[in-house]
Short mmCIF file of C-alpha atoms in Angstrom, two decimals:
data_model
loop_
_atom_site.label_atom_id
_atom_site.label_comp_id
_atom_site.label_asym_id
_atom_site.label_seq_id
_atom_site.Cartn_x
_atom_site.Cartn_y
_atom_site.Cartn_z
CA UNK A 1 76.18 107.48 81.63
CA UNK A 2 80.05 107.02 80.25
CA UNK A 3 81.04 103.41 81.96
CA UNK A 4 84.65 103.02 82.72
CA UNK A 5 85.76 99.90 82.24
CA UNK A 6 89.42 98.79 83.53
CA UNK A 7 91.71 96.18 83.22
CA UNK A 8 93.31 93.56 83.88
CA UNK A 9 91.62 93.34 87.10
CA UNK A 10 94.89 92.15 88.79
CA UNK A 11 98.20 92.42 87.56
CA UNK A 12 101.02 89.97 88.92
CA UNK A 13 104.42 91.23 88.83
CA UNK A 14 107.98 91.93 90.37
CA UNK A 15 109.63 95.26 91.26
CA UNK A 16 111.70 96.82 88.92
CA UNK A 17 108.82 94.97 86.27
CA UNK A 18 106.76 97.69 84.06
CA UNK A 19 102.87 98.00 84.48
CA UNK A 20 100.72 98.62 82.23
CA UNK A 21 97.20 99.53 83.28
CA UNK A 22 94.55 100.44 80.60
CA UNK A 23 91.28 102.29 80.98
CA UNK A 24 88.35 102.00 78.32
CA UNK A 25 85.34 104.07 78.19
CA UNK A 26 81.98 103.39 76.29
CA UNK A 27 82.08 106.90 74.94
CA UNK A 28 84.22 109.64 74.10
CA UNK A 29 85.85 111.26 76.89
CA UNK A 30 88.37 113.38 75.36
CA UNK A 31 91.22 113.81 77.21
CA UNK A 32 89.45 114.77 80.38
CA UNK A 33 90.45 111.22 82.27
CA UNK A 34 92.25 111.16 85.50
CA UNK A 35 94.15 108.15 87.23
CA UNK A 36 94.64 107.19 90.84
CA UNK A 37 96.20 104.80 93.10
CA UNK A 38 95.21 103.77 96.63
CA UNK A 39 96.76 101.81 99.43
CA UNK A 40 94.72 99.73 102.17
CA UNK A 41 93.56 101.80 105.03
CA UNK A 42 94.20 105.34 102.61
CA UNK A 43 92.24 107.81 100.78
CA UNK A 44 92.64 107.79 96.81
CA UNK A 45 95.72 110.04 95.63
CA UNK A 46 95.83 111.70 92.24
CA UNK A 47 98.75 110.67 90.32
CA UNK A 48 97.22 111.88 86.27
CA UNK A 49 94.96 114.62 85.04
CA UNK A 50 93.94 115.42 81.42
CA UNK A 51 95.14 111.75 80.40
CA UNK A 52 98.67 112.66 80.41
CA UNK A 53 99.64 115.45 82.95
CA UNK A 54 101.24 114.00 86.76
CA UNK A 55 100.36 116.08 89.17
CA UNK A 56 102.59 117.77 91.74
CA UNK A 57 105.07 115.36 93.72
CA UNK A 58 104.31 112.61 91.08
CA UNK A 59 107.60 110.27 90.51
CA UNK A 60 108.53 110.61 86.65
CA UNK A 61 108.03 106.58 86.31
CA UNK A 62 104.46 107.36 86.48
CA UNK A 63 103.26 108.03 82.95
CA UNK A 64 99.49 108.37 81.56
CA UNK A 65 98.87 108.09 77.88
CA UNK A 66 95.25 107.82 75.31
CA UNK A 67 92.25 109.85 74.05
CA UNK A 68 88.70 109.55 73.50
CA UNK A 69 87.78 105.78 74.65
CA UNK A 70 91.15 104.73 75.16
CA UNK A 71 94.05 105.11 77.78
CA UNK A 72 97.03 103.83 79.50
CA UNK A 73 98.81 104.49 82.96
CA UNK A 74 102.01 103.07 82.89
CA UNK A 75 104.34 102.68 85.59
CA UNK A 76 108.09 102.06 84.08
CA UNK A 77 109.64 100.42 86.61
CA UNK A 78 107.71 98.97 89.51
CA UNK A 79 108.53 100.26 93.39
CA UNK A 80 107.58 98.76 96.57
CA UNK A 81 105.23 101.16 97.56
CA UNK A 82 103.78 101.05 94.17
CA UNK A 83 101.83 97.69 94.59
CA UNK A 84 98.24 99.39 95.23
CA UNK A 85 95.02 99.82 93.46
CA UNK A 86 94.44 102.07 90.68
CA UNK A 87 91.35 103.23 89.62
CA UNK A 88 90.36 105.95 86.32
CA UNK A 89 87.82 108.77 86.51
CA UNK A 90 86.30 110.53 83.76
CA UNK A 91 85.12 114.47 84.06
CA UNK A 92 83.82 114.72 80.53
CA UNK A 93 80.18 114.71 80.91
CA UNK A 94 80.12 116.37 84.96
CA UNK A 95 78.32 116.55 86.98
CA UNK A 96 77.62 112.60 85.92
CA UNK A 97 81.18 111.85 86.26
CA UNK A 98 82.24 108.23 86.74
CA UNK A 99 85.20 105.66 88.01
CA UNK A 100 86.84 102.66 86.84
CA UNK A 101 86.57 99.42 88.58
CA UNK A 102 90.07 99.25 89.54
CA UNK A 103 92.81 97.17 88.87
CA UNK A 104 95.21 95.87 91.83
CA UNK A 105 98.70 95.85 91.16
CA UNK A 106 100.06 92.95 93.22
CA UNK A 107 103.36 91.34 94.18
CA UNK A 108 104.25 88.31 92.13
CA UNK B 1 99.51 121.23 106.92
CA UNK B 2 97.32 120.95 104.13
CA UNK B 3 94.51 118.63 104.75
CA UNK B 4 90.97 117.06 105.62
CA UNK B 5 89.58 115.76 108.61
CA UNK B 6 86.08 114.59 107.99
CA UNK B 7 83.80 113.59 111.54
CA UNK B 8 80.27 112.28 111.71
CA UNK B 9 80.23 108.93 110.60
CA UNK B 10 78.13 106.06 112.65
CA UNK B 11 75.90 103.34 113.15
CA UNK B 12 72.43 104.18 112.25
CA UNK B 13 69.33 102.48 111.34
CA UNK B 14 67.59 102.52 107.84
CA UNK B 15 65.44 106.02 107.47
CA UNK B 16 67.79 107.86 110.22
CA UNK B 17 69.84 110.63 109.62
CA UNK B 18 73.52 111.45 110.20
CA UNK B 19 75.76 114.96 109.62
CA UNK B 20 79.12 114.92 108.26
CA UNK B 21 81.54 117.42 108.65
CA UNK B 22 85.06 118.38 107.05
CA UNK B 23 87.16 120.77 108.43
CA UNK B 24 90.00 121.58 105.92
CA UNK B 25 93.12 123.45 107.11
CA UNK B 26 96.61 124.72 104.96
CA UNK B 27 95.26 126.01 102.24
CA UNK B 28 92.77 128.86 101.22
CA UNK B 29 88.94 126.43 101.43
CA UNK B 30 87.19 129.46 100.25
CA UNK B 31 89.14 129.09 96.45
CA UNK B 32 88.15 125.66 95.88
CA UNK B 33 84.83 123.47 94.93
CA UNK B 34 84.77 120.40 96.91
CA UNK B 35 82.80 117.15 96.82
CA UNK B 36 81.89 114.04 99.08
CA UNK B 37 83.23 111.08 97.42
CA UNK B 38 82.13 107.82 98.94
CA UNK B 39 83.39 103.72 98.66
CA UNK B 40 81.57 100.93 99.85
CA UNK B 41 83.61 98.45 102.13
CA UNK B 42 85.67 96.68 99.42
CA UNK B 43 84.05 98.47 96.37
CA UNK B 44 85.23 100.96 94.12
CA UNK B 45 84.46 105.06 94.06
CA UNK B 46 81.50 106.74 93.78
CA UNK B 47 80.84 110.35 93.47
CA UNK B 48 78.51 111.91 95.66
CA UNK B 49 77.75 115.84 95.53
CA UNK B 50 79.43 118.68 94.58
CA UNK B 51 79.34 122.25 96.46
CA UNK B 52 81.24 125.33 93.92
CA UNK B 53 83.89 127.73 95.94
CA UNK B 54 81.00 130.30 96.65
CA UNK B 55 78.57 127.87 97.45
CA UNK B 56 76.43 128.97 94.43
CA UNK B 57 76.41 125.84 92.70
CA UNK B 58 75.63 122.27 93.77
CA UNK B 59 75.32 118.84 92.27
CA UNK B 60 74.30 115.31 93.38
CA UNK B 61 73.79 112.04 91.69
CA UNK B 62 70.84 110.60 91.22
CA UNK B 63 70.86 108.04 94.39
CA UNK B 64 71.03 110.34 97.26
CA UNK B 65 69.13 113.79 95.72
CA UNK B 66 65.94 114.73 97.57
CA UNK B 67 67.88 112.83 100.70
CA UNK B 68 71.30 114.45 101.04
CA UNK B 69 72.46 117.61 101.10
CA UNK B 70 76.06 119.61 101.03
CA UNK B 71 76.84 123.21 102.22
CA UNK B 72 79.73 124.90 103.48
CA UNK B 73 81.08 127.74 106.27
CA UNK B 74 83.95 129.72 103.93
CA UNK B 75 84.31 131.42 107.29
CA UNK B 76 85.14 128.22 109.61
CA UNK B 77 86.66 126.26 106.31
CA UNK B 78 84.55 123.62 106.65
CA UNK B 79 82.25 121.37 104.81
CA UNK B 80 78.95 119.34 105.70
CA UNK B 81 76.81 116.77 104.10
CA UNK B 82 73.13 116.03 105.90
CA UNK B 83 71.78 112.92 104.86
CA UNK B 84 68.75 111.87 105.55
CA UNK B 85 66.07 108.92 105.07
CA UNK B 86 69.72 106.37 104.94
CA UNK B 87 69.39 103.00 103.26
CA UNK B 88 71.71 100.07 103.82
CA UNK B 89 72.81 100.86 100.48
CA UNK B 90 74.57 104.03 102.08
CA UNK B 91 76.93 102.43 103.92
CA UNK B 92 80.47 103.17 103.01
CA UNK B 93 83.24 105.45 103.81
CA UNK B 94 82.74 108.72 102.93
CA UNK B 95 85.61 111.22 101.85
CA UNK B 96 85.67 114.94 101.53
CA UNK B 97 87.74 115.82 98.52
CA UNK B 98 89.63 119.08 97.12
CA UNK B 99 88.34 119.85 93.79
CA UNK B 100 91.67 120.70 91.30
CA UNK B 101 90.67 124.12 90.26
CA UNK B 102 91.64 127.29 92.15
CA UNK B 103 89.26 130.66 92.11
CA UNK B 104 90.73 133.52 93.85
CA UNK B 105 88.52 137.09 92.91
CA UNK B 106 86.65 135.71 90.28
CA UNK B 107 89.24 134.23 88.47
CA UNK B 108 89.68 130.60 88.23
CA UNK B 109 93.01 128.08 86.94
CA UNK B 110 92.79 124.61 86.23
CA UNK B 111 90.12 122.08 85.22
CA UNK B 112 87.97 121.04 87.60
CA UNK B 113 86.26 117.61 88.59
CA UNK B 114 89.18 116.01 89.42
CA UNK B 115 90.24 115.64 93.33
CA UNK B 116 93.65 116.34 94.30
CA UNK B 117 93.35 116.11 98.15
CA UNK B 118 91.35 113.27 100.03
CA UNK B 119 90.37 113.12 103.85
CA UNK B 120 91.05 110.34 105.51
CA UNK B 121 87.25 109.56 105.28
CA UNK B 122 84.49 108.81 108.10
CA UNK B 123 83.25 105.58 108.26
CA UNK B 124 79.12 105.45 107.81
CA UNK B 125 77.26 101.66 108.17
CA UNK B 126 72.98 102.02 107.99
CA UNK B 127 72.19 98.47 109.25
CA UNK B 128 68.76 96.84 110.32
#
């Protein structure tokens, strides 16, 4: 099984700041590597497909990046409604697809 | 509106069994896979099963095959996952999710295996 393995685990910082959020898997997974962020109480929402693609209503500061075993979500200039958890997913090797850890993204 | 509503989460005891159902609504159910994605209270995500737009083909992981199992109405737009023979480890909130790629008449766009629209999720705790 590919293992996903995120960090930091928590991320300090202010708005307007810029995240970076990195993603590591223990194998190849191409490019086929989503991202998402979620907010207490909500479902998961996809922000990333395909490493580098936002999906629809996605704000532009939202950026993914990487290939193979590595990647990067960045967000380029921290909002309020930002400060959530994020977590990867890799479709590579379906139906044994797999998620991150996480990494919170908290107010400093 | 396009979205979820999952139902049939509970309280149960280890070996019971509970139903969940998923009624989706704004958008065409019959042109998408879905899946059951679950996350134990305070954990991360963990996929659960996997039903193709025609119902054809289906997936689980390793943890809940031989107990659970997913199906789907086209015709009422909805989506269910039996599970049966729970264990504590079960307990979670369970989401229905949109699979990315569209099939309309045999022809399909977009990758699939990602999930681009979540329920809200039904709560499900298997306690002694």
């Amino acid at each position: 099984d590919i293992v996903l393995t995120q960090s930091p685990a928590t991320l300090s910082l202010s708005p307007g700041e810029r995240a970076t959020l990195s993603c590591r898997a223990s194998q190849s997974v191409n490019i086929y590597l989503a991202w998402y962020q979620q907010k207490p109480g909500q479902a998961p929402r996809l922000l990333i497909y395909d490493a580098s693609n936002r999906a629809p209503g996605i704000p532009a500061r939202f950026s993914g990046s990487g290939s193979g075993t590595d990647f990067t979500l960045t967000i380029s200039s921290l909002e309020p409604e930002d400060f959530a958890v994020y977590y990867c997913q890799q479709r590579d090797n379906w139906p044994a697809l797999s998620f991150g850890g996480g990494t919170k993204v908290e107010i400093k | 509106q396009v979205q979820l509503v999952e139902s049939g989460g509970g309280v149960v005891h280890p070996g019971m069994s509970l139903r969940l159902s998923c009624v989706a609504s704004g958008f065409t159910f019959s042109s998408h896979a879905m899946h059951w994605v679950r996350q134990s209270p305070g954990q991360g995500l963990d996929w659960v099963s996997y039903i193709y737009y025609d119902g054809k083909n289906i997936y689980y992981t390793d943890s809940v095959k031989g107990r659970f199992t997913i199906s789907r109405d086209n015709s009422n737009s909805t989506l269910f996952l039996q599970m049966n023979s729970l264990r504590v480890e079960d307990t979670a909130i369970y989401y229905c999710v949109r699979d990315r790629r569209y099939c309309l008449n045999g022809v399909c766009q977009g990758r699939g295996w990602y999930f681009d629209l979540w329920g809200r999720g039904t709560l499900v705790t298997v306690t002694s």
